[in-house]
Short mmCIF file of C-alpha atoms in Angstrom, two decimals:
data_model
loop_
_atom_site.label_atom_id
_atom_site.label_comp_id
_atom_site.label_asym_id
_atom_site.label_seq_id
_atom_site.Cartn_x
_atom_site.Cartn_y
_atom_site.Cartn_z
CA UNK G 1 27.17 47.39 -8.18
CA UNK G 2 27.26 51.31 -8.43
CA UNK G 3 28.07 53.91 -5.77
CA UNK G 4 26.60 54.82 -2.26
CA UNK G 5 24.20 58.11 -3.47
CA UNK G 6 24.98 61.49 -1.61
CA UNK G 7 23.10 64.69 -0.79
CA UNK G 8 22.72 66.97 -4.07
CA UNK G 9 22.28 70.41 -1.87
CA UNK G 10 24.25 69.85 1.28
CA UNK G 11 24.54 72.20 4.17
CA UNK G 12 26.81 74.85 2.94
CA UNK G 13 30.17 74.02 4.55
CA UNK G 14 29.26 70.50 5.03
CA UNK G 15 30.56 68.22 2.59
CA UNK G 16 27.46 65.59 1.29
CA UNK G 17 26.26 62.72 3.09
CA UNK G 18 25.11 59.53 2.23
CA UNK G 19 21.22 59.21 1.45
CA UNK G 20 19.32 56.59 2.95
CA UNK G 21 18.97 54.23 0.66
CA UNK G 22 18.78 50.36 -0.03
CA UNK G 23 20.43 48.16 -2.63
CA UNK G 24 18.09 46.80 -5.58
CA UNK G 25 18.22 42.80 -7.17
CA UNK G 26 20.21 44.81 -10.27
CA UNK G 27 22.73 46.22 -7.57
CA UNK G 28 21.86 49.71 -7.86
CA UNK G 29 21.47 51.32 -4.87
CA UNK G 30 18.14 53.65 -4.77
CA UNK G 31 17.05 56.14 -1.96
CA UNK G 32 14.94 54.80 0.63
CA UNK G 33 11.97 57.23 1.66
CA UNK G 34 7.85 57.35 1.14
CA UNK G 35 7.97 56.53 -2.51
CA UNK G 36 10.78 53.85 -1.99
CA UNK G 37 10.17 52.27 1.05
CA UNK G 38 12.52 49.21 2.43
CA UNK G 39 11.08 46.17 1.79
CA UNK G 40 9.56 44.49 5.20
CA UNK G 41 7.67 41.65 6.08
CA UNK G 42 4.98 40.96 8.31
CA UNK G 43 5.54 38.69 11.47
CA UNK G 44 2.85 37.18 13.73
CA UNK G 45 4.04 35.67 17.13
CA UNK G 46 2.68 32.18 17.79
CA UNK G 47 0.97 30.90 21.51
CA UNK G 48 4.74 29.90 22.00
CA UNK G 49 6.33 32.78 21.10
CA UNK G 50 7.79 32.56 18.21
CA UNK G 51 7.76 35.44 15.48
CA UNK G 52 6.59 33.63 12.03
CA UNK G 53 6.62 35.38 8.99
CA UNK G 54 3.04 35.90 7.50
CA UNK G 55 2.80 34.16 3.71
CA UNK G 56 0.85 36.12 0.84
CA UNK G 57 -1.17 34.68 -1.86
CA UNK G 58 -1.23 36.22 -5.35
CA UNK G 59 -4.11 38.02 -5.05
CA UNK G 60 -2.05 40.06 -2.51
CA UNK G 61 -3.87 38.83 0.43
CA UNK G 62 -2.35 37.96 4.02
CA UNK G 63 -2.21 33.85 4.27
CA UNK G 64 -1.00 33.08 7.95
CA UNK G 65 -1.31 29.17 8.92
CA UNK G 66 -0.04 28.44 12.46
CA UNK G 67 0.41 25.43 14.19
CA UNK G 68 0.74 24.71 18.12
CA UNK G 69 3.94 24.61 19.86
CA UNK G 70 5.68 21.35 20.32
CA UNK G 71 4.57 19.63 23.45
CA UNK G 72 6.79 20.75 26.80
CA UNK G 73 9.55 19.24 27.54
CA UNK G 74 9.72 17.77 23.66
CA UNK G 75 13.38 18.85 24.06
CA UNK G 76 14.16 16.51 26.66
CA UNK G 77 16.78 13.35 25.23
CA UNK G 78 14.44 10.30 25.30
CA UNK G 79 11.37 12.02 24.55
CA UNK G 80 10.12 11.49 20.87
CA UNK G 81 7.98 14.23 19.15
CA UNK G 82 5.71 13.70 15.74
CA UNK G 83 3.13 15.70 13.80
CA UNK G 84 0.08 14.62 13.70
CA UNK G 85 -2.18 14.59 10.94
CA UNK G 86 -3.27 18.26 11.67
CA UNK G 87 -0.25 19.96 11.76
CA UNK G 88 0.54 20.18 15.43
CA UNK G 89 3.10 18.50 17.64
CA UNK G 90 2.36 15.53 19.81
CA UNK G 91 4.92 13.61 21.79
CA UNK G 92 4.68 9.79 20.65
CA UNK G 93 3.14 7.39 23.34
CA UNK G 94 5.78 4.94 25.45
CA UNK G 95 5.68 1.60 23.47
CA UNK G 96 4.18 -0.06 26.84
CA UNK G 97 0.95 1.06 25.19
CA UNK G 98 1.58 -1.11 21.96
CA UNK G 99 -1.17 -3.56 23.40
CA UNK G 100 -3.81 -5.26 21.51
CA UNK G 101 -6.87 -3.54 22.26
CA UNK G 102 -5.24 -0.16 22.42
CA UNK G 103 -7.18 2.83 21.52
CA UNK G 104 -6.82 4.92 17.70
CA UNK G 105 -5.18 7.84 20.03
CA UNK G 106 -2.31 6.13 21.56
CA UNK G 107 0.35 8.64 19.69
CA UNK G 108 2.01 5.77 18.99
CA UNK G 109 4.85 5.44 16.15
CA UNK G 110 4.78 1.72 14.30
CA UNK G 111 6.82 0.40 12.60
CA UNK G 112 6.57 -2.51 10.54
CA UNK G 113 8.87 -6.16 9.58
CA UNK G 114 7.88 -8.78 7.69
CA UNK G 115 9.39 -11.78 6.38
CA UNK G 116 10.11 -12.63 2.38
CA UNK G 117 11.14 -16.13 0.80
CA UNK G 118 13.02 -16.07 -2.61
CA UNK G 119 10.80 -17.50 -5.45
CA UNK G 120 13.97 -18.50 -7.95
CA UNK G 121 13.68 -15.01 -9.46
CA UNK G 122 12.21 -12.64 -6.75
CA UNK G 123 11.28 -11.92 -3.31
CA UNK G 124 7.82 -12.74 -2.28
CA UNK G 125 6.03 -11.83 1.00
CA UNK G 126 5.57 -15.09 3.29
CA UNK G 127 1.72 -15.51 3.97
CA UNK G 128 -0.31 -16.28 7.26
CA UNK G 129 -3.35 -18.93 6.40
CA UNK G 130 -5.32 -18.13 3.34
CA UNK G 131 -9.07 -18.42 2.24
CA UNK G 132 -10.45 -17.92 -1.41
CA UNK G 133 -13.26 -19.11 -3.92
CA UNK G 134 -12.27 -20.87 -6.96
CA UNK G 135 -15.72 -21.78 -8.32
CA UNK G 136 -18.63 -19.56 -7.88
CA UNK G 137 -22.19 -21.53 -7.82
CA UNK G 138 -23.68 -22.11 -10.97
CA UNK G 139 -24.63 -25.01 -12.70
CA UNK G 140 -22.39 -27.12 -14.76
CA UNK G 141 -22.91 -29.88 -16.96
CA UNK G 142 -19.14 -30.97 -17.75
CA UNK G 143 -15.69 -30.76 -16.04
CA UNK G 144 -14.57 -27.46 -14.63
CA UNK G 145 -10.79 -26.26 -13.31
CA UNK G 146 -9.99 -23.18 -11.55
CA UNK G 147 -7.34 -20.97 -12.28
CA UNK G 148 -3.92 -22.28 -11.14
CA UNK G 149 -3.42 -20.74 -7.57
CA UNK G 150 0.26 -20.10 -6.20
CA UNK G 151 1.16 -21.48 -3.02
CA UNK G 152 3.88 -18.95 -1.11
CA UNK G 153 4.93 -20.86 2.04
CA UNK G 154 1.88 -23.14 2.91
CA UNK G 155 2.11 -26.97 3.49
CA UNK G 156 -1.84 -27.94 3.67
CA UNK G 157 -4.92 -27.35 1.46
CA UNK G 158 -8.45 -27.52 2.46
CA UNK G 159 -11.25 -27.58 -0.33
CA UNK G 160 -14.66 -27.41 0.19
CA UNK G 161 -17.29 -28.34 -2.53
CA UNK G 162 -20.80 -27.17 -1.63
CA UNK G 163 -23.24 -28.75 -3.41
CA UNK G 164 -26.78 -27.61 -3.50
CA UNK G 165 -28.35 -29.02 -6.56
CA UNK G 166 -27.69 -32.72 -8.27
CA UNK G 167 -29.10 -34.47 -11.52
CA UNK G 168 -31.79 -36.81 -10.80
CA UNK G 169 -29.40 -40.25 -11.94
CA UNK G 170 -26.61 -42.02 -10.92
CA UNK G 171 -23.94 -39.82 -11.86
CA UNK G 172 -20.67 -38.41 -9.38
CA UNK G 173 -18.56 -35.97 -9.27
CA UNK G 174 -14.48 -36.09 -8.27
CA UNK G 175 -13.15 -33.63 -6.92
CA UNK G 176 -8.95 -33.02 -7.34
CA UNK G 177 -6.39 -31.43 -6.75
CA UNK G 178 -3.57 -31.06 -9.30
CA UNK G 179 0.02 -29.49 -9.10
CA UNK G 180 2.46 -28.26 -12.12
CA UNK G 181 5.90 -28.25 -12.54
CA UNK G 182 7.33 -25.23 -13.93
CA UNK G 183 3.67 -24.85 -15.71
CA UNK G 184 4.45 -28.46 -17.32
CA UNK G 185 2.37 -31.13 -16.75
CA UNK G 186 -0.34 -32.01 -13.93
CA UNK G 187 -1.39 -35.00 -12.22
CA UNK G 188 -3.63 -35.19 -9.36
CA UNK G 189 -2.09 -35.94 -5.60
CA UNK G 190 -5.42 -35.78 -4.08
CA UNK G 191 -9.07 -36.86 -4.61
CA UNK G 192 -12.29 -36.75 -3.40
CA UNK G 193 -15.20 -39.37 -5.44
CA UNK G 194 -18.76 -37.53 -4.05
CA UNK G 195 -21.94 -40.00 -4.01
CA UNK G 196 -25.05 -39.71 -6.61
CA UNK G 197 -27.75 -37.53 -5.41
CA UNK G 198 -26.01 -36.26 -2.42
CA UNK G 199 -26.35 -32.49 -1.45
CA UNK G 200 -24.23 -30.45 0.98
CA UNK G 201 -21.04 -29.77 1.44
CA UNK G 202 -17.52 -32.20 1.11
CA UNK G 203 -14.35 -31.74 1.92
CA UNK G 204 -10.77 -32.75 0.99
CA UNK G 205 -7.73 -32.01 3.51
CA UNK G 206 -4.55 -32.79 2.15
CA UNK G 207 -1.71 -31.94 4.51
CA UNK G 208 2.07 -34.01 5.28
CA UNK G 209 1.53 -36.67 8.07
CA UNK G 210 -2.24 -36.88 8.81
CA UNK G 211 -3.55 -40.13 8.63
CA UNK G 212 -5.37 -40.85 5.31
CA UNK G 213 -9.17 -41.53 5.53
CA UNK G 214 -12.43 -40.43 5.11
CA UNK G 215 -14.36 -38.76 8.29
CA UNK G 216 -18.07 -37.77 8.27
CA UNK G 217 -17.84 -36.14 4.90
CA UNK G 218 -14.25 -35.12 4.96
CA UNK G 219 -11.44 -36.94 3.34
CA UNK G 220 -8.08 -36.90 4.25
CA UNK G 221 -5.01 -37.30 1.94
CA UNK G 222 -1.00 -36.87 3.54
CA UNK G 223 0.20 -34.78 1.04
CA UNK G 224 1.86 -31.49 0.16
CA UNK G 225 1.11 -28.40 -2.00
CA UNK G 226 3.78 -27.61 -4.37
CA UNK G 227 4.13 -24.23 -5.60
CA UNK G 228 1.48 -24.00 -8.39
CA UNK G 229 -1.78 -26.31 -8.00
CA UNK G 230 -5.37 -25.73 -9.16
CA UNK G 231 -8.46 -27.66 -8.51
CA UNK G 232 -10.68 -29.21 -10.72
CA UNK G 233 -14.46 -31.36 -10.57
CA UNK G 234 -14.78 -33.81 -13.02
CA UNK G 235 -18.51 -35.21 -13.89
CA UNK G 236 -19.30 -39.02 -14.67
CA UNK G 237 -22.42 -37.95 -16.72
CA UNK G 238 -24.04 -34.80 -18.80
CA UNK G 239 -26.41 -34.20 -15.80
CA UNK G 240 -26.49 -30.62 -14.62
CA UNK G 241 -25.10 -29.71 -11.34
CA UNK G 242 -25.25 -26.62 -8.80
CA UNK G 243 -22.22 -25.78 -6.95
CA UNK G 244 -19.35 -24.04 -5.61
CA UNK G 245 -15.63 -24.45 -4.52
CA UNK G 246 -13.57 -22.81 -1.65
CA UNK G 247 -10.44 -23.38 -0.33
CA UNK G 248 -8.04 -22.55 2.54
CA UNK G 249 -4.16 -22.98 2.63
CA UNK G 250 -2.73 -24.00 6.31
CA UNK G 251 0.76 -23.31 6.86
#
């Protein structure tokens, strides 16, 4: 850091006095005047009153981006204050207006919890009632599976094959479901046998404790889902058929 700078031609009698001046970044100390001016910045006051500090770009231009005060009273203990997604301050509705039905400007602050199960290795998210296609329609001649599906936390399986184009013979179709152990092995725990030169749609519910038999079209089979299963449609002939299969898991 070097010295405070002094007159050079001071009043005769007067001993020098200290310059004006203003301390650089290499800790010299330089006059302050028209050719050295102090460094400043420029302030704008906000609607609230509050002096902000105006931003430059690089081109040297004047970039000033205020927001709205915070809402009154945002100071108050209890009261709960968030930014919204343009920059201003909004105080966060009471949670008496957490309703279903509520409109998309409550103000409101969620928060989310949901439940996991442990999958031997791993947490996985626990699932509400699921829908999916495992077969899109198309016509097949021979037996087709679906890729093995995983079932999280369900206890029930309903399949539905929709069949909307048969070979003119004598041939059927069964549908199944089959489980695996550890991918090892499959065997089927539930079955559906669909009639010759039927078209429409079938269905096979297999859930614990429901009474096993076949109702208008829909058979029933007291069963669980273990972890992996897939489904597959096996053909008693090379006749071509048109269909499709979808499926629901019920907890």
């Amino acid at each position: 850091m070097s010295t405070l700078q002094r007159e050079t031609n001071p009043k005769s009698g007067y001993a020098p006095s200290l310059l004006p001046q203003h301390e650089r970044k290499d800790g010299a100390y330089v006059p302050t005047g028209e050719n050295n001016p102090l460094p400043t910045a420029g302030y704008i006051q906000s609607s609230a009153g509050l002096w902000i500090p105006r931003k430059g770009t690089d081109d040297g231009s004047a970039n000033v981006n205020i927001k709205s005060a915070l809402p009154v009273g945002s100071n108050v203990i209890g009261k709960t204050v968030m930014v919204d997604p343009a920059g201003d301050g909004v105080e966060v509705s009471s949670a008496s207006n957490s309703i279903d039905g509520s409109g998309t400007n409550s103000n409101l602050l969620y928060t989310a919890s949901y439940q996991q199960a442990f999958n031997g290795s791993g947490w996985d998210r626990w699932r509400n009632n699921q829908e999916g296609l495992l077969l899109p329609s198309t016509w097949r001649t021979t037996a087709t599976t679906s890729a093995t599906q995983i079932n999280h936390n369900a206890k029930g399986l309903f399949l539905c094959l929709d069949i909307t184009a048969v070979p003119n013979a004598t041939e059927t179709l069964i549908l199944e479901v089959k489980s695996l152990v550890n991918g090892n092995g499959s065997w089927a725990y539930a079955n559906y046998t669909i009639p010759a030169n039927t078209v429409g749609k079938f269905y096979l519910l297999a859930y614990p404790g429901i009474s096993e038999k076949t109702i208008n079209r829909v058979v029933q089979s007291s069963t669980v889902i273990p972890r992996s299963w897939y489904a597959s449609v096996n053909h008693s002939g090379a006749g071509a058929w048109m269909y499709s299969l979808s499926f629901a898991t019920i907890l």
